[in-house]
mmCIF file of C-alpha atoms (C1' of nucleotides) in Angstrom:
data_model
loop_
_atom_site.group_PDB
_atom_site.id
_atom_site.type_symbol
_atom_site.label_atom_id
_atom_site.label_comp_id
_atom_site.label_asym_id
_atom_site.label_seq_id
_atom_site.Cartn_x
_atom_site.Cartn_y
_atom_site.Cartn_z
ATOM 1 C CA UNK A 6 0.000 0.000 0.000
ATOM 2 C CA UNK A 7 1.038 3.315 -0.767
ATOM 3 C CA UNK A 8 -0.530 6.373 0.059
ATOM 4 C CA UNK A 9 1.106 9.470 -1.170
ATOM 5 C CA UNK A 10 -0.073 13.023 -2.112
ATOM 6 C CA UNK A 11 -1.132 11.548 -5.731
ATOM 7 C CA UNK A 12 -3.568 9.305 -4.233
ATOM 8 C CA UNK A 13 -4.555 12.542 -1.876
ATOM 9 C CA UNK A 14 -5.194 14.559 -4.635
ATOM 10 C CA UNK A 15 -7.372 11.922 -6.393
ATOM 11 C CA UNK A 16 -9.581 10.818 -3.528
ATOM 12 C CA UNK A 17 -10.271 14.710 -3.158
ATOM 13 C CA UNK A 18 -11.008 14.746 -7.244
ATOM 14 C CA UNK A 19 -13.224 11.877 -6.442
ATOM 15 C CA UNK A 20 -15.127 13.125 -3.746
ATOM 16 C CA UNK A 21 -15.660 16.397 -5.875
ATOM 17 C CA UNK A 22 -17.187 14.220 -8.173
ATOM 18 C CA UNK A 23 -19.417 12.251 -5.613
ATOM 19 C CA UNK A 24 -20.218 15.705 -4.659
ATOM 20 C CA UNK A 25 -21.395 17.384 -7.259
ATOM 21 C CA UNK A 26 -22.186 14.570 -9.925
ATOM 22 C CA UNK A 27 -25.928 14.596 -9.226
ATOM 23 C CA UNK A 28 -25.984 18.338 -10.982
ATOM 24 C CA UNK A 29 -24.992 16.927 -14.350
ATOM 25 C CA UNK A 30 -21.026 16.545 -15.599
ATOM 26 C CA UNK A 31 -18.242 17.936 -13.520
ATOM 27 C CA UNK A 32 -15.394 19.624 -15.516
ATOM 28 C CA UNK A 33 -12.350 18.938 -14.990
ATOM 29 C CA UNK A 34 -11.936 22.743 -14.800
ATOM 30 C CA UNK A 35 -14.293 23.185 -12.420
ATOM 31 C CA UNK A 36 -12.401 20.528 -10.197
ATOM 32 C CA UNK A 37 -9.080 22.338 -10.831
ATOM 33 C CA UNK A 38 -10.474 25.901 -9.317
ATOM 34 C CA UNK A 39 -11.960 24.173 -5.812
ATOM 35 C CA UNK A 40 -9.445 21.753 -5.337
ATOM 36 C CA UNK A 41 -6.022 24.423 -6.830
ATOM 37 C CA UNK A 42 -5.258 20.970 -8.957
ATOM 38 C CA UNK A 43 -3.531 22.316 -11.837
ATOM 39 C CA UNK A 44 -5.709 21.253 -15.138
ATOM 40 C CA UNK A 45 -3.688 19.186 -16.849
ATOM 41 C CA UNK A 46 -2.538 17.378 -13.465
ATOM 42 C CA UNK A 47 -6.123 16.104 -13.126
ATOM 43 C CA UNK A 48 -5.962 15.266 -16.407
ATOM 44 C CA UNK A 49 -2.900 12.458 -15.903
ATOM 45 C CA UNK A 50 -4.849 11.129 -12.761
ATOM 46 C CA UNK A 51 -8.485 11.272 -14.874
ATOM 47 C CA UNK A 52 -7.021 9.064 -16.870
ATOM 48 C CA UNK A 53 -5.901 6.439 -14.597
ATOM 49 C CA UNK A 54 -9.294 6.843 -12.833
ATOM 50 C CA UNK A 55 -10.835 6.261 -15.857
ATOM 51 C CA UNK A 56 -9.098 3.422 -17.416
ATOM 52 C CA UNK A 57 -9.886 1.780 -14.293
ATOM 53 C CA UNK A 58 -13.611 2.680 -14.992
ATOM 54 C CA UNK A 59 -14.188 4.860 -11.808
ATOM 55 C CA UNK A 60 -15.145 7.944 -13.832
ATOM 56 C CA UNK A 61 -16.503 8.458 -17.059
ATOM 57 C CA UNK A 62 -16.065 10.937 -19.439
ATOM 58 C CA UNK A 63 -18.783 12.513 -21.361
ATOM 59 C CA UNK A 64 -16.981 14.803 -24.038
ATOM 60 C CA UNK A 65 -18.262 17.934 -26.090
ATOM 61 C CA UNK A 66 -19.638 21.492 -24.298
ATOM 62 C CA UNK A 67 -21.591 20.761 -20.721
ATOM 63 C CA UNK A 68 -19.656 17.246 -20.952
ATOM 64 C CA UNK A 69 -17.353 16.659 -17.700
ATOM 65 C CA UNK A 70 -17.265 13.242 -15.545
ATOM 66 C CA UNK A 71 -19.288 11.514 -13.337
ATOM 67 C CA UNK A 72 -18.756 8.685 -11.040
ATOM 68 C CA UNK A 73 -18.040 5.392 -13.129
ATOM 69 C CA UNK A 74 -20.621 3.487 -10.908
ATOM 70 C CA UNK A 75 -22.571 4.264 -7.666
ATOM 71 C CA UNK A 76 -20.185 5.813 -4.531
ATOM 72 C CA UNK A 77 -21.094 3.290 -2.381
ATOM 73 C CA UNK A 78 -19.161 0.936 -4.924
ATOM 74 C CA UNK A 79 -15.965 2.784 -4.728
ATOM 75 C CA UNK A 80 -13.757 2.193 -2.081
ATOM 76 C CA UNK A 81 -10.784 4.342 -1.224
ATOM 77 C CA UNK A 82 -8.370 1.638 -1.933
ATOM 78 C CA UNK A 83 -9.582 1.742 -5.258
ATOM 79 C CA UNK A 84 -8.827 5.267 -5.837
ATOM 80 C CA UNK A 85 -5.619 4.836 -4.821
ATOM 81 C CA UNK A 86 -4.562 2.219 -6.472
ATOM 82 C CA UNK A 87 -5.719 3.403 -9.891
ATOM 83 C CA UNK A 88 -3.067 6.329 -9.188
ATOM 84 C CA UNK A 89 -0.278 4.933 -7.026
ATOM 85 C CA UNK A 90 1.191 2.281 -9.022
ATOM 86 C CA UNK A 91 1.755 -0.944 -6.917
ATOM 87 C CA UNK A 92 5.133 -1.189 -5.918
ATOM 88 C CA UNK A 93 6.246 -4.657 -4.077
ATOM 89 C CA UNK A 94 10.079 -3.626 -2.751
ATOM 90 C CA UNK A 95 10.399 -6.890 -0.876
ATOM 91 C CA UNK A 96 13.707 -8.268 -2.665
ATOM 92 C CA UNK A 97 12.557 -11.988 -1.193
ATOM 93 C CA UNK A 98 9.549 -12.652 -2.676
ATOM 94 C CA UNK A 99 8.241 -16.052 -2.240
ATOM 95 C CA UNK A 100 10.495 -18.068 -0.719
ATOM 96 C CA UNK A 101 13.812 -16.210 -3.042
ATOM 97 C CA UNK A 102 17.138 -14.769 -2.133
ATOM 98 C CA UNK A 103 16.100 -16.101 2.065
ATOM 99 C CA UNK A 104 19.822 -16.007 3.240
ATOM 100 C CA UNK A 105 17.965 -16.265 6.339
ATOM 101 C CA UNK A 106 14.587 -16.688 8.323
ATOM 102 C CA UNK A 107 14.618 -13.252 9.510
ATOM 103 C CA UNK A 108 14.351 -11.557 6.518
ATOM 104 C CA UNK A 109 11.111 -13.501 5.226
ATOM 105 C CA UNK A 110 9.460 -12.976 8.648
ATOM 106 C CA UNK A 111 10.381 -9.215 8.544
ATOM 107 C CA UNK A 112 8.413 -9.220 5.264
ATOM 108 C CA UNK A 113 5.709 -11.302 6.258
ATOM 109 C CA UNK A 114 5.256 -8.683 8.889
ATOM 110 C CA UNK A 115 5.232 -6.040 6.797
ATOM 111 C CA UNK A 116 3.122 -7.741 4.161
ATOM 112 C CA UNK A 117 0.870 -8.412 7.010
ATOM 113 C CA UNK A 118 0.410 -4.962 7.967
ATOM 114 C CA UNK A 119 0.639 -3.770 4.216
ATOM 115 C CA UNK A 120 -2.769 -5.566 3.799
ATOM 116 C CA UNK A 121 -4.484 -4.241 6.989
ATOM 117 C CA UNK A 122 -4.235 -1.028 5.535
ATOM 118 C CA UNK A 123 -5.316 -2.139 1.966
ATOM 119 C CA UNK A 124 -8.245 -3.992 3.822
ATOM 120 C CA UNK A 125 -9.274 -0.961 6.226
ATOM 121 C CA UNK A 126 -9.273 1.746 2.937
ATOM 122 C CA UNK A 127 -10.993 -1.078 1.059
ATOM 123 C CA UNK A 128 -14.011 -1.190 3.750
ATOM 124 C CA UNK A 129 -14.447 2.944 3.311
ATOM 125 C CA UNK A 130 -16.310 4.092 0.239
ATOM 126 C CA UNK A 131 -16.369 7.208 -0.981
ATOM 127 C CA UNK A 132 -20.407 7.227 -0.318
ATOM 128 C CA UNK A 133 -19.845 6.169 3.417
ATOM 129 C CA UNK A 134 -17.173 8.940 3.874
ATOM 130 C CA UNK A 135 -19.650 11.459 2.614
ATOM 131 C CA UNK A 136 -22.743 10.102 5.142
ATOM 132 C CA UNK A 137 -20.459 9.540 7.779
ATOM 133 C CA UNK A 138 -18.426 12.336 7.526
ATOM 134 C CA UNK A 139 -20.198 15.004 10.115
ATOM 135 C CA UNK A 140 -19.958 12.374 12.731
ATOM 136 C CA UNK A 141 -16.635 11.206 12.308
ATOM 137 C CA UNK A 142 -15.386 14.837 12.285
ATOM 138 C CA UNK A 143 -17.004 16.456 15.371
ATOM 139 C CA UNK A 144 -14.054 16.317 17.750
ATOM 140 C CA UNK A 145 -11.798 17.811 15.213
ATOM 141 C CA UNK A 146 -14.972 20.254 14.243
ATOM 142 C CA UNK A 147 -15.560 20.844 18.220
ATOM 143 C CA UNK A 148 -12.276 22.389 18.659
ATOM 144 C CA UNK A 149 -12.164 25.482 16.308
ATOM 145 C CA UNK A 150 -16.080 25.856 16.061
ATOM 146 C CA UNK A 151 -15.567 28.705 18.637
ATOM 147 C CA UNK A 152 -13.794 30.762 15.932
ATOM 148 C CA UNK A 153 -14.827 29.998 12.568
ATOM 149 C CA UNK A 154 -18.704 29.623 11.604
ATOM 150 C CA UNK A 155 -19.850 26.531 9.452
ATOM 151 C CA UNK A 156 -17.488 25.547 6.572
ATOM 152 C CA UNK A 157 -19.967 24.218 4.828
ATOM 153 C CA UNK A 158 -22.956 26.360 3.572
ATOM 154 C CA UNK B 145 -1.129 10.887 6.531
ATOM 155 C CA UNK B 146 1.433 9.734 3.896
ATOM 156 C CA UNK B 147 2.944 6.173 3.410
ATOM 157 C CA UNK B 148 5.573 6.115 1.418
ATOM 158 C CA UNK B 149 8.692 3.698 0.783
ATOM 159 C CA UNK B 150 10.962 6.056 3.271
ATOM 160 C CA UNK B 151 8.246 4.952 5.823
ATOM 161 C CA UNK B 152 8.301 1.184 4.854
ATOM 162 C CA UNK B 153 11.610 0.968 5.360
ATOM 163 C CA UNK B 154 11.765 2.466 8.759
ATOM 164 C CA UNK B 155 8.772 -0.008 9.720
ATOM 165 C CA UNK B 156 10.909 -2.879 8.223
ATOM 166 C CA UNK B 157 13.965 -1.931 10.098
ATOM 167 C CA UNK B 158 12.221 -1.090 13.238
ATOM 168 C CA UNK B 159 10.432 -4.464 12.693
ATOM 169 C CA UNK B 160 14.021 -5.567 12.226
ATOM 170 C CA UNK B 161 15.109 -4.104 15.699
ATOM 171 C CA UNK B 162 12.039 -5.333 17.272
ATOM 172 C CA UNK B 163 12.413 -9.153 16.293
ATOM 173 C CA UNK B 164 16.489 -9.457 17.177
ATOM 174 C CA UNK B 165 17.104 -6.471 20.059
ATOM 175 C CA UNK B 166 16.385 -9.958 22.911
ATOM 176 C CA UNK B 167 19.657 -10.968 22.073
ATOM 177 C CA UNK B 168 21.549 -7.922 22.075
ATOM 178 C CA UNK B 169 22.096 -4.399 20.579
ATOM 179 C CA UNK B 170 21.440 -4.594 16.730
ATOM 180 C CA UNK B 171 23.850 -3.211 14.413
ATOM 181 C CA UNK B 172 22.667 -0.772 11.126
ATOM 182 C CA UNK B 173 25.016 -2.867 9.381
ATOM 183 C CA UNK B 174 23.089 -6.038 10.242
ATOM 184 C CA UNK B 175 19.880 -4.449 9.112
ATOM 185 C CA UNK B 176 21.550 -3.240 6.162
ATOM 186 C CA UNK B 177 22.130 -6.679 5.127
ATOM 187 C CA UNK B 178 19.106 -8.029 6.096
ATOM 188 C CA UNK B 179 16.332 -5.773 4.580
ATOM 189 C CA UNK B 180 18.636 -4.622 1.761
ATOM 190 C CA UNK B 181 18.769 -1.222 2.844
ATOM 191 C CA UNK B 182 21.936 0.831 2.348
ATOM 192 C CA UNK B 183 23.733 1.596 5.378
ATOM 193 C CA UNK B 184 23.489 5.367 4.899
ATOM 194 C CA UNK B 185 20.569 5.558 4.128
ATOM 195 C CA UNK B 186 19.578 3.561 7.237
ATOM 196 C CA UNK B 187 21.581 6.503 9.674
ATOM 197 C CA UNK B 188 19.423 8.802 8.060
ATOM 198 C CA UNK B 189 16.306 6.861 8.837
ATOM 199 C CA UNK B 190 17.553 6.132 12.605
ATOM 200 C CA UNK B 191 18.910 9.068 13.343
ATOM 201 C CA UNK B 192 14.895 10.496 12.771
ATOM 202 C CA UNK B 193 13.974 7.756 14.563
ATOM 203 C CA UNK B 194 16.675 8.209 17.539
ATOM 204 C CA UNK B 195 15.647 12.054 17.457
ATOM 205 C CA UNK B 196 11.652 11.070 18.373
ATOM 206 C CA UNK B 197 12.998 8.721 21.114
ATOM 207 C CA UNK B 198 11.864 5.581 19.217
ATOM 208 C CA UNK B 199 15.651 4.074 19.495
ATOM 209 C CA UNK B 200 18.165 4.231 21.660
ATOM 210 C CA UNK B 201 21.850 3.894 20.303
ATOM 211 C CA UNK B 202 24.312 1.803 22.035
ATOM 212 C CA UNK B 203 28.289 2.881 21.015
ATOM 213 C CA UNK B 204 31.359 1.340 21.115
ATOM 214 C CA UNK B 205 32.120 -2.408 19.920
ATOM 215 C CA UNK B 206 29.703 -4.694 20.051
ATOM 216 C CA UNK B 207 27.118 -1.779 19.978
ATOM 217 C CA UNK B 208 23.926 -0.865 17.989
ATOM 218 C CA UNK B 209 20.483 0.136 18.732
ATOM 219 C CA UNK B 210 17.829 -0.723 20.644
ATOM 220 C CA UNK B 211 14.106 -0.211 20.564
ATOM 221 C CA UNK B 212 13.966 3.215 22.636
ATOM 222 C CA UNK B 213 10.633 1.570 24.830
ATOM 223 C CA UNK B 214 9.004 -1.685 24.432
ATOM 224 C CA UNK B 215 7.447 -2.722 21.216
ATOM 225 C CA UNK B 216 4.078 -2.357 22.453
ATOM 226 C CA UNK B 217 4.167 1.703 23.153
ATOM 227 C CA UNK B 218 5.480 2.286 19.785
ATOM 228 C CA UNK B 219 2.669 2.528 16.800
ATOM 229 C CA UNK B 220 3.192 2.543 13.250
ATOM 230 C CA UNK B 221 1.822 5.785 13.075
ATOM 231 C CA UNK B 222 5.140 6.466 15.664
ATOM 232 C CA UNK B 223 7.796 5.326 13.154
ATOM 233 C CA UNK B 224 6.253 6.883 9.816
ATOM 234 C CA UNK B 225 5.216 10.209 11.513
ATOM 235 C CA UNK B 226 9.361 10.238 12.526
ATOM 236 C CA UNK B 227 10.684 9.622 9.059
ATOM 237 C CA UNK B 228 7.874 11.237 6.849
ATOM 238 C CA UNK B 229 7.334 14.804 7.290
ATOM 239 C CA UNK B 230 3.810 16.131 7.294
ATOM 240 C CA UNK B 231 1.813 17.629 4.682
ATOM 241 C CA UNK B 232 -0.662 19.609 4.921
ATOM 242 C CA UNK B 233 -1.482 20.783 1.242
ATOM 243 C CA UNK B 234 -5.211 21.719 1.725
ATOM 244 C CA UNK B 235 -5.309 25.164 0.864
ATOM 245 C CA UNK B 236 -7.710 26.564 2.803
ATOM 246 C CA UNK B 237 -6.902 25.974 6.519
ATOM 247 C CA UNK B 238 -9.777 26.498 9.240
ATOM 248 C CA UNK B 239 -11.982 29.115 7.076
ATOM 249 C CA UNK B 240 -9.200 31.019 5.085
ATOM 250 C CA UNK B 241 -9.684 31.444 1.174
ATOM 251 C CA UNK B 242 -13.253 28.927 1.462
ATOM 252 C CA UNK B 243 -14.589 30.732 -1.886
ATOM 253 C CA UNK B 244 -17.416 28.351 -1.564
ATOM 254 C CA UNK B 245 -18.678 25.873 0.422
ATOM 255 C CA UNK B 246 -17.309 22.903 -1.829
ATOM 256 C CA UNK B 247 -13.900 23.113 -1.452
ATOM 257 C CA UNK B 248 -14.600 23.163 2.772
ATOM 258 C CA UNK B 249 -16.580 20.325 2.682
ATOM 259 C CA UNK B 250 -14.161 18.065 0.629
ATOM 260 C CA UNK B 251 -10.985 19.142 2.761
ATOM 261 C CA UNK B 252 -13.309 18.026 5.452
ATOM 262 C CA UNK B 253 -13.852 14.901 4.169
ATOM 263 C CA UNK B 254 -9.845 14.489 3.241
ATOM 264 C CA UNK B 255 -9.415 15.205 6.881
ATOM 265 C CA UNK B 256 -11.965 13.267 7.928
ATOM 266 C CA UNK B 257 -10.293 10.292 5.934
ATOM 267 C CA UNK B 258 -6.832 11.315 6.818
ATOM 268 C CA UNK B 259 -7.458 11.024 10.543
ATOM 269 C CA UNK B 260 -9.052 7.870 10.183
ATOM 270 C CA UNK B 261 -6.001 6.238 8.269
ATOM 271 C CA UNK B 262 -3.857 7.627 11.114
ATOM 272 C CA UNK B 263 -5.990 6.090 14.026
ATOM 273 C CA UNK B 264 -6.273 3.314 12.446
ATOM 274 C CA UNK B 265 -1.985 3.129 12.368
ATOM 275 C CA UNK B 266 -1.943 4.323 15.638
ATOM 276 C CA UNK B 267 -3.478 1.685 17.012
ATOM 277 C CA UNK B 268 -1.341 -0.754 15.900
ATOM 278 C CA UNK B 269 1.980 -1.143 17.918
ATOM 279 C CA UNK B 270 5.327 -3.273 16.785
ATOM 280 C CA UNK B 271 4.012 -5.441 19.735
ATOM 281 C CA UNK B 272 0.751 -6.956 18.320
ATOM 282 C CA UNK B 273 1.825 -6.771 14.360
ATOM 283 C CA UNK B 274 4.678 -9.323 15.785
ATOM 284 C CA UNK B 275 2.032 -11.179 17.594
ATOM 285 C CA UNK B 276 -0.910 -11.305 15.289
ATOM 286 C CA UNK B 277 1.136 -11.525 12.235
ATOM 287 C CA UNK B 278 0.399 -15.328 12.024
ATOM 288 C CA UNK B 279 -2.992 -14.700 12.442
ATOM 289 C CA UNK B 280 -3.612 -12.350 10.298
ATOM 290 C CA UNK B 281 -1.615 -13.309 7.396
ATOM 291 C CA UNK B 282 -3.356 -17.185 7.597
ATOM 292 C CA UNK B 283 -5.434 -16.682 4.458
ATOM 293 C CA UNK B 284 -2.364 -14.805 2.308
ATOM 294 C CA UNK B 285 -0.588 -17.539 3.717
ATOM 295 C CA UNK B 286 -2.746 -20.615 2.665
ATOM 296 C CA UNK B 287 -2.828 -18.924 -0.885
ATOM 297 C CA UNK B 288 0.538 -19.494 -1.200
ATOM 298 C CA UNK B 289 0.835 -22.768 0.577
ATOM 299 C CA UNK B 290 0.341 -25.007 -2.325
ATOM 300 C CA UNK B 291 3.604 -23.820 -4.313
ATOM 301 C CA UNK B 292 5.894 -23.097 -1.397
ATOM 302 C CA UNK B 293 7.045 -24.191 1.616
ATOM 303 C CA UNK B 294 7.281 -22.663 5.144
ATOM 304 C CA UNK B 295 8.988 -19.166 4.707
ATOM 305 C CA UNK B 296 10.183 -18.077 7.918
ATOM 306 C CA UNK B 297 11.909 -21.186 9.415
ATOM 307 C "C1'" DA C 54 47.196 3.752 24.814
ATOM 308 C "C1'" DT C 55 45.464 1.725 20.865
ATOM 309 C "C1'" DA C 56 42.674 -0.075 17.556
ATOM 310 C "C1'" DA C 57 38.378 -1.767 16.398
ATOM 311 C "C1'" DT C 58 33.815 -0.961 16.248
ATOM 312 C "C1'" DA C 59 30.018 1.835 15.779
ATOM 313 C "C1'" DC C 60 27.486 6.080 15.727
ATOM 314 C "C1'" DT C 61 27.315 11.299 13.878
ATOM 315 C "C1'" DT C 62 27.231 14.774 10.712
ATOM 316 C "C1'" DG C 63 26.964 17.015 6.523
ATOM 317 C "C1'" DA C 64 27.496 17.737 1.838
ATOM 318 C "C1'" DC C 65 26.634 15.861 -2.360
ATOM 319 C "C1'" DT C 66 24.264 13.141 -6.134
ATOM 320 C "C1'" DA C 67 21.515 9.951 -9.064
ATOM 321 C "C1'" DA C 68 17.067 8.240 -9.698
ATOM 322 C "C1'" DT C 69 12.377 8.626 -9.279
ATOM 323 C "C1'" DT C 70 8.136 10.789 -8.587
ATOM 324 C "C1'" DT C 71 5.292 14.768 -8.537
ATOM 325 C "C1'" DA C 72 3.191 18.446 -10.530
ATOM 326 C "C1'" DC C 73 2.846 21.151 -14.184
ATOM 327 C "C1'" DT C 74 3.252 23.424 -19.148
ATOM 328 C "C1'" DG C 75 2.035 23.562 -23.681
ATOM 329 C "C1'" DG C 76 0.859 21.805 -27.660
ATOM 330 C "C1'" DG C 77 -2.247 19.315 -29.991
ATOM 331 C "C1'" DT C 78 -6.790 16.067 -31.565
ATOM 332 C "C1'" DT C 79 -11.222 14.631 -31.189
ATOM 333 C "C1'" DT C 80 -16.149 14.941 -29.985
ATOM 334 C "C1'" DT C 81 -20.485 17.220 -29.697
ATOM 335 C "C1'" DA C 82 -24.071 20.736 -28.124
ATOM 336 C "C1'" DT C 83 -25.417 24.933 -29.843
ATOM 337 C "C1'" DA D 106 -19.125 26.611 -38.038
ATOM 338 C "C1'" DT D 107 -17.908 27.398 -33.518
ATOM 339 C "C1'" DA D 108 -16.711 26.697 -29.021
ATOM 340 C "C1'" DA D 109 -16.550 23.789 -25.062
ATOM 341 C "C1'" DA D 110 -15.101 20.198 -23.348
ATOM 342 C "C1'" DA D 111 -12.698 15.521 -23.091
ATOM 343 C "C1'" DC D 112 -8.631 13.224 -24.520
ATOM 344 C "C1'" DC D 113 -3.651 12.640 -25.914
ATOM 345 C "C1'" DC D 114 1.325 13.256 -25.641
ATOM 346 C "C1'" DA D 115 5.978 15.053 -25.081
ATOM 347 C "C1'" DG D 116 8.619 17.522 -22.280
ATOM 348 C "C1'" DT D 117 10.242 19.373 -17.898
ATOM 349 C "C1'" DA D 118 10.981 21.801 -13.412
ATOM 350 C "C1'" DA D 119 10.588 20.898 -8.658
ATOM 351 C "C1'" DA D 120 10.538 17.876 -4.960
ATOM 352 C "C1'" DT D 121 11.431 13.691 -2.784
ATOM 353 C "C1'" DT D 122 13.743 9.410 -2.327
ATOM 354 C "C1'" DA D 123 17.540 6.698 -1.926
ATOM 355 C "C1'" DG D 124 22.055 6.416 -1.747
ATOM 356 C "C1'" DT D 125 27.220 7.805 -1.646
ATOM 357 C "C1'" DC D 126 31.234 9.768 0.271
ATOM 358 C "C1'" DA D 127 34.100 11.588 3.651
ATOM 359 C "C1'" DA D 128 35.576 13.154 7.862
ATOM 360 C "C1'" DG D 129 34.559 13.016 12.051
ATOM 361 C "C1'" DT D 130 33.295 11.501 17.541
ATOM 362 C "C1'" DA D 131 32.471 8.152 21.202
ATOM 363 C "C1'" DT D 132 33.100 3.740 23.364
ATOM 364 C "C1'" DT D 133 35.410 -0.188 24.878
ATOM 365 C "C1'" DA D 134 37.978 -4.761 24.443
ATOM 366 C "C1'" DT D 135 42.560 -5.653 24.390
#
DNA sequence: ATAATACTTGACTAATTTACTGGGTTTTAT
DNA sequence: ATAAAACCCAGTAAATTAGTCAAGTATTAT
């Protein structure tokens, strides 16, 4: 698992989408001035997305993207993964190149914990992030909602 | 949060540390050879992690390091918060430069997300990944089963 | 004392990734 | 036709990662 400011920038993309897809297509321009995503950035990471089939393009004037299928069939791990290219650094893998047992149980570890994370950003969708969002932020909204007003309108 | 292969590595070597420091001080050198990490690059990584208290360094011949507490008061979220700087790229901090309400809302939700991810690594410790890993690797292991043999000896 | 071992520090560098620029070409609503 | 948008592609500057090199300092077995 890798999770790196790439994959930040295109769960934010994605939750633009999820955001603002039920209004018709969102451009890619549109996406660039809320999130300060250069255009052409977005573009690189819209096409991962959407060779992947988490976004679809609908081209000519009002076209934009939606959401390839519903949010509550897109899991963070699958953004992230269409971005962040998979990269397996263990030099042992299998049973190779084991000089000695340490090594492989090093790995296993970290393989181990590798797919705890995959698993955990696999169980959060980008529709149950939305929903579940006001109630998973209210500590961190508690503490400076005696200087600012609400974010959100 | 950000995972990245500088973090990996400092989990594998810590892992490293965590598994051999019983029998005596580990050397960099050791770990070098083990994990295939270069030994500079490793007294970069450990002198981040020495800095946060995480390790302790033992000198003189027959030195090395140890784990600076017991594995189960260090978290992952401990070892990659030493070696990987933090990021914070949203833009608009607390209410600052919030044109409209969008852009909020999905830095929310990033936030949201992002403190999830690091609860989530907080909560595990070098202690219980070393523990559990059997456990929890079972079914990754029993995939593999059928073409290999036992890994760690 | 001395040498071996090991950690410390800092500057430097190659490779890779990130983020972006700029030029296109299609497609399609109007 | 025109313009708005997706889509494509080559290049590239900045940042980060990963590693090298070199000259130390500290510790301790001998």
């Amino acid at each position: 698992m890798r999770l790196s400011t790439k994959g930040r920038y295109a769960v934010t993309a994605m939750l633009d989408l999820a955001l603002h897809g039920s209004d018709g297509p969102v451009t890619l321009a549109d996406i660039s001035e809320n999130q300060g995503i250069s255009l052409s950035y977005l573009e690189q990471l819209f096409a991962s997305l959407r060779s992947k089939g988490l976004v679809r393009g609908v081209r000519g004037p009002g076209g934009g993207y939606f959401l390839g299928r519903d949010a509550d069939e897109i899991s963070i791990a699958n953004i992230i993964c269409a971005v962040d290219e998979w990269v397996e650094l263990t030099r042992c893998r299998g049973q190779e190149n084991c000089s000695r047992g340490h090594r492989c149980l090093t790995h296993s570890l970290w393989n181990s914990l590798s797919k705890q994370i995959y698993e955990f950003l696999e169980g959060i969708t980008l529709q149950e992030l939305i929903e579940n969002s006001d109630v998973l932020d209210i500590d961190g909204q508690q503490k400076r909602e005696k200087e600012s007003l609400k974010l959100a309108s």
